[in-house]
Amino acid sequence: MANPLHAVHERVGVEFQAYGQTPIPLTFGEPQAEYAAIRKAAAIVDRPYRGILELTGKDRHSFLNNFLTNQVWDKEKKTGLGAGQVVYGFFLNTKGRIISDMNVIELGDRTWLEMEEEKVETVRAAFEKYLFAEQVKLKSLVGVVHQLFITGPRAAESLSLVGWARPTAAEDGGQCPPYASTAQVLGEMITVFRDDICGVAGYALLIPTSAAQRFWDHFTQTGQREFDDDMRFRGLARPCGWAAFNTTRIEAGRPLFSIDFDESVLPAETGLFERAVSLTKGCYLGQEIVARMHARGQVARKLVGIRMESDALPLAGTKIYDDQQNEIGGITSSTISPILSSVAICLGYAKKPFFATGTKLRIPAEGSMQIGEVVNTPFMGSP
């Protein structure tokens, strides 16, 4: 689908890059200020590559529970997610490999599956094949709902200035993310769900596509508050492109589907196992393989954080080697980290036993072989 904000970005001279088949803003001209907005204030990111699959009907939770790695239905209590709950999980094929990841957002009378837009139709068609007597309806909201993402330590403040009220501790279970809420903002009923992709508070705004430009203009042009002097920006949130967003999500150690893992990858290899997989929920498609690998500890490779010893940056797709020049993995994402004194950091796969924390890896970068070390993520907590 065409991005409703593409012409808006084009008019201000945005530099674009491709995300799959979708052109997205790379930078709005000041990447350093965009990065600073995420780390110090509030930034707004246009995410036209995200889509929604809507499920309605009284059987939707029990039906969905048969396909996702995480629990959305309690079989004993016969209850599904409560309104405002958000669960992250994978949809697998029969071989236990990941067809798509998704955020399951419960809205009370319907359930939204938020995922890569290009996967919405794939998942819908797969689910349709398993629908028999269940009272479940599936509907793609691609082209109907658009996503903007506001992130930074002042993100909640920016949202409060347009009428959104942050859920109380009681409403969100006394926990940090994830949670969702609906609210009337700028005359539209929207859904906001929290997801700290960049390692700071992050809020995805799911808004009517017809209102996308009005929301974007209001957040980026309304001079209701001025950021710090060095930001030189008046508005509720600074427009931020992929370059700064990608740097901060790598610093936060957040792998992304279609970039850091895809249909060739098993859940235990992603580094997201604890977040995405329930070991007690019972059967689902691909569950036998997931359970067997977990019980036996059979993980042949794993996605890890790698901190380079210098600012030499390995590119995505670069191979990783051991001391004997044997290929043992590959880089999926990399960036220069401003918050870590401009050292190069990466996400990448390493074979067993090379994914243990503290392992030294040899990685080509900028014309020579460099040394990287496997570290815990998020990188901001790395020594």
PDB file of C-alpha atoms in Angstrom, residues 166-292:
ATOM      1  CA  ARG A 166      -1.242   7.075  30.380  1.00  0.00           C
ATOM      2  CA  PRO A 167      -2.751   3.926  31.975  1.00  0.00           C
ATOM      3  CA  THR A 168      -2.358   3.770  35.743  1.00  0.00           C
ATOM      4  CA  ALA A 169      -0.308   1.061  37.456  1.00  0.00           C
ATOM      5  CA  ALA A 170      -3.551  -0.785  38.177  1.00  0.00           C
ATOM      6  CA  GLU A 171      -4.647  -0.595  34.544  1.00  0.00           C
ATOM      7  CA  ASP A 172      -1.374  -1.911  33.116  1.00  0.00           C
ATOM      8  CA  GLY A 173      -0.882  -4.553  35.801  1.00  0.00           C
ATOM      9  CA  GLY A 174       1.746  -2.498  37.599  1.00  0.00           C
ATOM     10  CA  GLN A 175       4.195  -3.347  34.850  1.00  0.00           C
ATOM     11  CA  CYS A 176       6.032  -1.496  32.149  1.00  0.00           C
ATOM     12  CA  PRO A 177       5.327  -2.499  28.561  1.00  0.00           C
ATOM     13  CA  PRO A 178       3.460  -3.860  26.911  1.00  0.00           C
ATOM     14  CA  TYR A 179      -0.047  -2.483  27.324  1.00  0.00           C
ATOM     15  CA  ALA A 180      -2.633  -0.856  25.082  1.00  0.00           C
ATOM     16  CA  SER A 181      -5.356   1.724  25.473  1.00  0.00           C
ATOM     17  CA  THR A 182      -7.887   3.480  23.290  1.00  0.00           C
ATOM     18  CA  ALA A 183      -8.487   7.197  23.438  1.00  0.00           C
ATOM     19  CA  GLN A 184     -10.022  10.099  21.558  1.00  0.00           C
ATOM     20  CA  VAL A 185      -7.153  12.132  20.175  1.00  0.00           C
ATOM     21  CA  LEU A 186      -7.527  15.012  17.723  1.00  0.00           C
ATOM     22  CA  GLY A 187     -11.125  13.988  17.161  1.00  0.00           C
ATOM     23  CA  GLU A 188     -10.297  10.358  16.276  1.00  0.00           C
ATOM     24  CA  MET A 189     -10.567   7.147  18.279  1.00  0.00           C
ATOM     25  CA  ILE A 190      -7.077   5.661  18.210  1.00  0.00           C
ATOM     26  CA  THR A 191      -5.252   2.757  19.822  1.00  0.00           C
ATOM     27  CA  VAL A 192      -1.941   3.338  21.598  1.00  0.00           C
ATOM     28  CA  PHE A 193       0.249   0.432  22.660  1.00  0.00           C
ATOM     29  CA  ARG A 194       3.537   0.645  24.450  1.00  0.00           C
ATOM     30  CA  ASP A 195       6.600  -1.059  23.033  1.00  0.00           C
ATOM     31  CA  ASP A 196      10.054   0.168  24.086  1.00  0.00           C
ATOM     32  CA  ILE A 197      11.801  -0.722  20.831  1.00  0.00           C
ATOM     33  CA  CYS A 198      14.546   1.866  21.261  1.00  0.00           C
ATOM     34  CA  GLY A 199      15.305   1.190  24.920  1.00  0.00           C
ATOM     35  CA  VAL A 200      13.255   4.199  26.068  1.00  0.00           C
ATOM     36  CA  ALA A 201       9.498   4.628  26.392  1.00  0.00           C
ATOM     37  CA  GLY A 202       7.872   3.967  23.016  1.00  0.00           C
ATOM     38  CA  TYR A 203       4.225   4.305  21.986  1.00  0.00           C
ATOM     39  CA  ALA A 204       2.767   3.023  18.727  1.00  0.00           C
ATOM     40  CA  LEU A 205      -0.199   5.093  17.567  1.00  0.00           C
ATOM     41  CA  LEU A 206      -2.626   3.099  15.442  1.00  0.00           C
ATOM     42  CA  ILE A 207      -4.706   5.753  13.701  1.00  0.00           C
ATOM     43  CA  PRO A 208      -7.108   5.955  10.745  1.00  0.00           C
ATOM     44  CA  THR A 209      -5.069   6.251   7.562  1.00  0.00           C
ATOM     45  CA  SER A 210      -7.305   9.136   6.508  1.00  0.00           C
ATOM     46  CA  ALA A 211      -6.059  11.107   9.542  1.00  0.00           C
ATOM     47  CA  ALA A 212      -2.349  10.285   9.151  1.00  0.00           C
ATOM     48  CA  GLN A 213      -1.311  13.687   7.776  1.00  0.00           C
ATOM     49  CA  ARG A 214      -3.300  15.598  10.396  1.00  0.00           C
ATOM     50  CA  PHE A 215      -1.637  13.640  13.207  1.00  0.00           C
ATOM     51  CA  TRP A 216       1.830  13.987  11.688  1.00  0.00           C
ATOM     52  CA  ASP A 217       1.443  17.731  11.195  1.00  0.00           C
ATOM     53  CA  HIS A 218       0.091  18.240  14.706  1.00  0.00           C
ATOM     54  CA  PHE A 219       2.950  16.431  16.412  1.00  0.00           C
ATOM     55  CA  THR A 220       5.699  17.900  14.247  1.00  0.00           C
ATOM     56  CA  GLN A 221       4.491  21.469  13.717  1.00  0.00           C
ATOM     57  CA  THR A 222       2.503  22.484  16.796  1.00  0.00           C
ATOM     58  CA  GLY A 223       4.674  24.784  18.906  1.00  0.00           C
ATOM     59  CA  GLN A 224       3.091  23.978  22.269  1.00  0.00           C
ATOM     60  CA  ARG A 225       6.443  23.232  23.860  1.00  0.00           C
ATOM     61  CA  GLU A 226      10.064  23.856  23.010  1.00  0.00           C
ATOM     62  CA  PHE A 227      12.722  21.205  23.479  1.00  0.00           C
ATOM     63  CA  ASP A 228      16.156  21.918  24.955  1.00  0.00           C
ATOM     64  CA  ASP A 229      18.052  24.727  23.288  1.00  0.00           C
ATOM     65  CA  ASP A 230      20.392  22.337  21.480  1.00  0.00           C
ATOM     66  CA  MET A 231      17.393  20.596  19.881  1.00  0.00           C
ATOM     67  CA  ARG A 232      16.270  23.773  18.078  1.00  0.00           C
ATOM     68  CA  PHE A 233      12.877  22.282  17.458  1.00  0.00           C
ATOM     69  CA  ARG A 234       9.378  23.434  18.272  1.00  0.00           C
ATOM     70  CA  GLY A 235       6.719  20.755  18.355  1.00  0.00           C
ATOM     71  CA  LEU A 236       5.532  17.760  20.298  1.00  0.00           C
ATOM     72  CA  ALA A 237       7.982  15.329  18.682  1.00  0.00           C
ATOM     73  CA  ARG A 238      10.879  15.668  16.252  1.00  0.00           C
ATOM     74  CA  PRO A 239      10.471  13.821  12.928  1.00  0.00           C
ATOM     75  CA  CYS A 240      12.899  10.915  12.940  1.00  0.00           C
ATOM     76  CA  GLY A 241      14.038   8.694  10.080  1.00  0.00           C
ATOM     77  CA  TRP A 242      15.184   5.104   9.881  1.00  0.00           C
ATOM     78  CA  ALA A 243      18.871   5.922  10.485  1.00  0.00           C
ATOM     79  CA  ALA A 244      18.388   7.191  14.053  1.00  0.00           C
ATOM     80  CA  PHE A 245      15.580   4.749  14.834  1.00  0.00           C
ATOM     81  CA  ASN A 246      17.692   1.811  13.649  1.00  0.00           C
ATOM     82  CA  THR A 247      20.728   2.921  15.658  1.00  0.00           C
ATOM     83  CA  THR A 248      18.725   3.191  18.874  1.00  0.00           C
ATOM     84  CA  ARG A 249      16.883  -0.119  18.435  1.00  0.00           C
ATOM     85  CA  ILE A 250      20.238  -1.891  17.857  1.00  0.00           C
ATOM     86  CA  GLU A 251      21.623  -0.202  20.993  1.00  0.00           C
ATOM     87  CA  ALA A 252      18.565  -1.589  22.785  1.00  0.00           C
ATOM     88  CA  GLY A 253      19.345  -5.060  21.421  1.00  0.00           C
ATOM     89  CA  ARG A 254      15.967  -5.366  19.671  1.00  0.00           C
ATOM     90  CA  PRO A 255      16.061  -7.728  16.664  1.00  0.00           C
ATOM     91  CA  LEU A 256      13.519  -7.116  13.908  1.00  0.00           C
ATOM     92  CA  PHE A 257      11.716  -9.650  11.731  1.00  0.00           C
ATOM     93  CA  SER A 258      12.841  -9.582   8.071  1.00  0.00           C
ATOM     94  CA  ILE A 259      16.143  -7.979   9.147  1.00  0.00           C
ATOM     95  CA  ASP A 260      17.585 -10.080  11.974  1.00  0.00           C
ATOM     96  CA  PHE A 261      15.424 -13.196  11.624  1.00  0.00           C
ATOM     97  CA  ASP A 262      13.063 -14.642   9.049  1.00  0.00           C
ATOM     98  CA  GLU A 263      11.349 -17.845   7.884  1.00  0.00           C
ATOM     99  CA  SER A 264      14.602 -19.802   8.084  1.00  0.00           C
ATOM    100  CA  VAL A 265      14.987 -19.203  11.832  1.00  0.00           C
ATOM    101  CA  LEU A 266      13.746 -21.160  14.866  1.00  0.00           C
ATOM    102  CA  PRO A 267      12.410 -19.368  17.994  1.00  0.00           C
ATOM    103  CA  ALA A 268      15.321 -20.511  20.192  1.00  0.00           C
ATOM    104  CA  GLU A 269      17.778 -18.901  17.764  1.00  0.00           C
ATOM    105  CA  THR A 270      16.308 -15.385  17.911  1.00  0.00           C
ATOM    106  CA  GLY A 271      17.313 -14.331  21.410  1.00  0.00           C
ATOM    107  CA  LEU A 272      13.611 -13.585  21.974  1.00  0.00           C
ATOM    108  CA  PHE A 273      12.613 -16.979  23.361  1.00  0.00           C
ATOM    109  CA  GLU A 274      11.657 -15.870  26.879  1.00  0.00           C
ATOM    110  CA  ARG A 275       9.645 -12.928  25.568  1.00  0.00           C
ATOM    111  CA  ALA A 276       7.843 -14.783  22.789  1.00  0.00           C
ATOM    112  CA  VAL A 277       7.372 -18.387  23.923  1.00  0.00           C
ATOM    113  CA  SER A 278       5.271 -19.948  26.687  1.00  0.00           C
ATOM    114  CA  LEU A 279       6.434 -23.385  27.779  1.00  0.00           C
ATOM    115  CA  THR A 280       3.227 -24.123  29.686  1.00  0.00           C
ATOM    116  CA  LYS A 281       0.392 -23.075  27.344  1.00  0.00           C
ATOM    117  CA  GLY A 282      -0.006 -26.417  25.558  1.00  0.00           C
ATOM    118  CA  CYS A 283      -0.103 -27.321  21.893  1.00  0.00           C
ATOM    119  CA  TYR A 284       0.277 -24.994  18.936  1.00  0.00           C
ATOM    120  CA  LEU A 285       1.542 -25.331  15.393  1.00  0.00           C
ATOM    121  CA  GLY A 286       5.259 -26.220  15.503  1.00  0.00           C
ATOM    122  CA  GLN A 287       5.200 -26.732  19.290  1.00  0.00           C
ATOM    123  CA  GLU A 288       6.793 -30.204  19.311  1.00  0.00           C
ATOM    124  CA  ILE A 289       9.974 -28.968  17.705  1.00  0.00           C
ATOM    125  CA  VAL A 290      10.177 -25.912  19.993  1.00  0.00           C
ATOM    126  CA  ALA A 291       9.676 -28.049  23.115  1.00  0.00           C
ATOM    127  CA  ARG A 292      12.162 -30.707  22.008  1.00  0.00           C
TER     128      ARG A 292
END
